[in-house]
Amino acid sequence: MSAQRIYAEQVVGITELKRQDTSFIENLKEITAVLKRDSVKAYLVPPSIMEKLMEALDEISLTKTVNQRLKDLHEGKTTTVKVSINDL
């Protein structure tokens, strides 16, 4: 049996989570792994961390787009157009 990596410093058993009211989720401060029989079944992510993750993913996506466009420009697949900031 191989050990499963847990990407959270806090864990909660699914049974324990079911027994608690919504206060556990309302007080969530860090990513928490939800375990069932010592196996990760889900992760709970607080809104503040989820927003940062989504921003980081957006930045990665934008970086890929910029890099591809710079490559296309360098290879002559596209050209630039000079514009004035006032025209925008």
PDB file of C-alpha atoms in Angstrom, residues 1 25 29 32 58 62 66 68-69 86:
ATOM      1  CA  MET A   1       0.000   0.000   0.000  1.00  0.00           C
ATOM      2  CA  ILE A  25     -16.441  25.879   7.263  1.00  0.00           C
ATOM      3  CA  LYS A  29      -8.461  29.664   7.643  1.00  0.00           C
ATOM      4  CA  THR A  32      -7.979  21.398   4.821  1.00  0.00           C
ATOM      5  CA  ASP A  58      -4.961  33.692 -14.611  1.00  0.00           C
ATOM      6  CA  LEU A  62      -1.800  35.465 -19.571  1.00  0.00           C
ATOM      7  CA  VAL A  66       2.081  36.964 -24.109  1.00  0.00           C
ATOM      8  CA  GLN A  68       3.185  32.996 -27.714  1.00  0.00           C
ATOM      9  CA  ARG A  69       2.484  36.421 -29.210  1.00  0.00           C
ATOM     10  CA  ASN A  86      -5.223  58.752 -26.937  1.00  0.00           C
TER      11      ASN A  86
END
